[in-house]
Coordinates of N, CA, C and O and ligand atoms in Angstrom, one line a residue:
M1 N 100.4 85.5 102.4 CA 101.8 85.6 102.2 C 102.5 84.5 103.0 O 102.3 84.3 104.2
Q2 N 103.5 83.8 102.4 CA 104.2 82.7 103.0 C 105.3 83.2 103.9 O 105.9 84.3 103.6
P3 N 105.7 82.5 104.9 CA 106.9 82.9 105.7 C 108.1 83.1 104.9 O 108.4 82.2 104.0
G4 N 108.8 84.2 105.1 CA 110.0 84.4 104.3 C 109.8 85.1 103.0 O 110.8 85.4 102.3
E5 N 108.6 85.2 102.6 CA 108.3 85.9 101.4 C 108.6 87.4 101.5 O 108.1 88.0 102.5
T6 N 109.2 87.9 100.5 CA 109.5 89.4 100.5 C 108.4 90.1 99.8 O 108.1 89.9 98.7
P7 N 107.8 91.1 100.6 CA 106.7 91.9 99.9 C 107.3 92.8 98.9 O 108.4 93.3 99.0
L8 N 106.6 92.9 97.8 CA 107.2 93.7 96.7 C 107.0 95.2 97.0 O 106.1 95.7 97.6
N9 N 108.0 96.0 96.5 CA 107.9 97.4 96.6 C 107.3 98.0 95.4 O 107.3 97.3 94.3
P10 N 106.9 99.2 95.4 CA 106.3 99.9 94.2 C 107.2 99.8 93.0 O 106.6 99.7 91.9
G11 N 108.5 99.8 93.2 CA 109.4 99.8 92.0 C 109.7 98.4 91.5 O 110.4 98.3 90.5
D12 N 109.2 97.4 92.2 CA 109.5 96.1 91.8 C 108.6 95.6 90.6 O 107.4 95.9 90.6
E13 N 109.3 94.9 89.7 CA 108.5 94.5 88.5 C 108.0 93.1 88.7 O 107.3 92.5 87.9
G14 N 108.5 92.4 89.7 CA 108.1 91.0 89.9 C 108.8 90.4 91.1 O 109.7 91.0 91.6
P15 N 108.4 89.2 91.5 CA 109.1 88.6 92.6 C 110.5 88.2 92.3 O 110.8 87.9 91.1
P16 N 111.4 88.1 93.3 CA 112.8 87.8 93.0 C 113.0 86.5 92.4 O 114.1 86.2 91.8
D17 N 112.1 85.6 92.6 CA 112.3 84.2 92.1 C 111.7 84.0 90.7 O 111.7 82.9 90.2
A18 N 111.1 85.1 90.2 CA 110.5 85.0 88.9 C 111.5 85.0 87.8 O 112.5 85.7 87.9
P19 N 111.2 84.3 86.7 CA 112.2 84.2 85.6 C 112.3 85.6 84.9 O 111.3 86.3 84.7
G20 N 113.5 86.0 84.6 CA 113.7 87.3 83.9 C 113.7 88.5 84.8 O 113.7 89.6 84.4
V21 N 113.6 88.2 86.2 CA 113.6 89.4 87.1 C 114.8 89.3 87.9 O 115.2 88.3 88.5
G22 N 115.5 90.5 88.0 CA 116.7 90.6 88.8 C 116.8 91.8 89.6 O 116.0 92.8 89.4
E23 N 117.6 91.7 90.7 CA 117.7 92.8 91.6 C 118.6 93.9 91.0 O 119.7 93.6 90.4
D24 N 118.2 95.1 91.1 CA 119.0 96.2 90.5 C 119.0 97.4 91.5 O 118.1 97.5 92.3
I25 N 119.9 98.3 91.3 CA 119.9 99.5 92.1 C 118.7 100.4 91.7 O 118.4 100.6 90.5
C26 N 118.1 100.9 92.7 CA 116.9 101.8 92.5 C 117.4 103.1 91.8 O 118.3 103.7 92.2
S27 N 116.8 103.4 90.6 CA 117.2 104.5 89.9 C 116.6 105.8 90.5 O 117.1 106.9 90.1
A28 N 115.6 105.7 91.3 CA 115.0 106.9 91.9 C 115.9 107.5 93.0 O 116.0 108.7 93.1
C29 N 116.5 106.6 93.8 CA 117.3 107.1 94.9 C 118.8 106.7 94.7 O 119.6 106.9 95.5
R30 N 119.1 106.0 93.6 CA 120.4 105.6 93.3 C 121.0 104.7 94.3 O 122.2 104.7 94.7
G31 N 120.2 103.9 94.9 CA 120.7 102.9 95.9 C 120.8 103.4 97.3 O 121.2 102.6 98.2
T32 N 120.4 104.6 97.5 CA 120.6 105.2 98.9 C 119.4 104.9 99.7 O 119.5 104.9 100.9
G33 N 118.2 104.7 99.1 CA 117.0 104.5 99.8 C 116.4 105.8 100.3 O 115.3 105.8 101.0
I34 N 117.1 106.9 100.0 CA 116.6 108.2 100.5 C 116.4 109.1 99.3 O 117.3 109.2 98.4
V35 N 115.3 109.8 99.2 CA 115.1 110.8 98.2 C 114.7 112.1 98.8 O 113.7 112.1 99.5
E36 N 115.5 113.1 98.7 CA 115.2 114.4 99.3 C 114.9 114.3 100.7 O 114.0 114.9 101.3
G37 N 115.7 113.5 101.4 CA 115.5 113.3 102.9 C 114.4 112.4 103.3 O 114.2 112.2 104.5
Q38 N 113.7 111.9 102.4 CA 112.6 111.0 102.7 C 112.9 109.6 102.2 O 113.6 109.4 101.3
R39 N 112.2 108.6 102.8 CA 112.4 107.3 102.3 C 111.9 107.1 100.9 O 110.8 107.6 100.6
C40 N 112.7 106.5 100.1 CA 112.3 106.4 98.7 C 111.0 105.5 98.6 O 110.9 104.4 99.2
S41 N 110.1 106.1 97.9 CA 108.8 105.4 97.7 C 108.8 104.3 96.7 O 107.9 103.5 96.6
V42 N 109.8 104.4 95.8 CA 109.9 103.4 94.7 C 110.5 102.0 95.3 O 109.9 101.0 95.0
C43 N 111.5 102.1 96.0 CA 112.1 100.9 96.5 C 111.8 100.7 98.0 O 112.3 99.7 98.6
N44 N 111.0 101.6 98.5 CA 110.6 101.5 100.0 C 111.8 101.6 100.9 O 111.8 101.0 102.0
G45 N 112.8 102.3 100.4 CA 114.0 102.6 101.3 C 115.0 101.5 101.3 O 116.0 101.6 102.0
T46 N 114.8 100.5 100.4 CA 115.8 99.4 100.4 C 117.0 99.8 99.5 O 118.1 99.2 99.6
G47 N 116.8 100.7 98.5 CA 117.8 101.0 97.6 C 117.9 100.1 96.4 O 118.8 100.2 95.6
K48 N 117.1 99.1 96.4 CA 117.1 98.1 95.4 C 115.7 97.9 94.8 O 114.7 97.9 95.6
V49 N 115.6 97.6 93.6 CA 114.3 97.2 93.0 C 114.5 95.9 92.2 O 115.6 95.6 91.8
L50 N 113.4 95.3 91.9 CA 113.5 94.1 91.1 C 113.0 94.5 89.7 O 111.8 94.9 89.5
Q51 N 113.8 94.3 88.8 CA 113.5 94.7 87.4 C 113.6 93.5 86.5 O 114.3 92.6 86.6
G52 N 112.8 93.6 85.4 CA 112.8 92.6 84.4 C 114.1 92.8 83.6 O 114.5 93.9 83.3
I53 N 114.8 91.7 83.4 CA 116.1 91.7 82.7 C 116.0 90.9 81.4 O 115.1 90.1 81.2
G54 N 117.0 91.0 80.6 CA 117.1 90.2 79.4 C 116.4 90.8 78.2 O 116.1 90.1 77.3
G55 N 116.1 92.1 78.3 CA 115.5 92.8 77.2 C 114.0 92.5 77.2 O 113.5 91.8 78.0
G56 N 113.4 93.0 76.2 CA 112.0 92.8 76.0 C 111.2 94.0 76.4 O 110.6 94.7 75.8
Ligands
LIG1 ZN1 114.8 103.9 95.8

């Protein structure tokens, strides 16, 4: 892993610099990073996920 590189969370569909991938609110925790009092396992508590955009 290179310095400054962001490790992907389970909910991420790709690296932030990949074409067609954009940052979006985590649908599992709705951006709070918390699900039922626990850290969201989808976004790893960030409240954001990287999703493929542009349809397809
Ligand atoms: Zn989440």
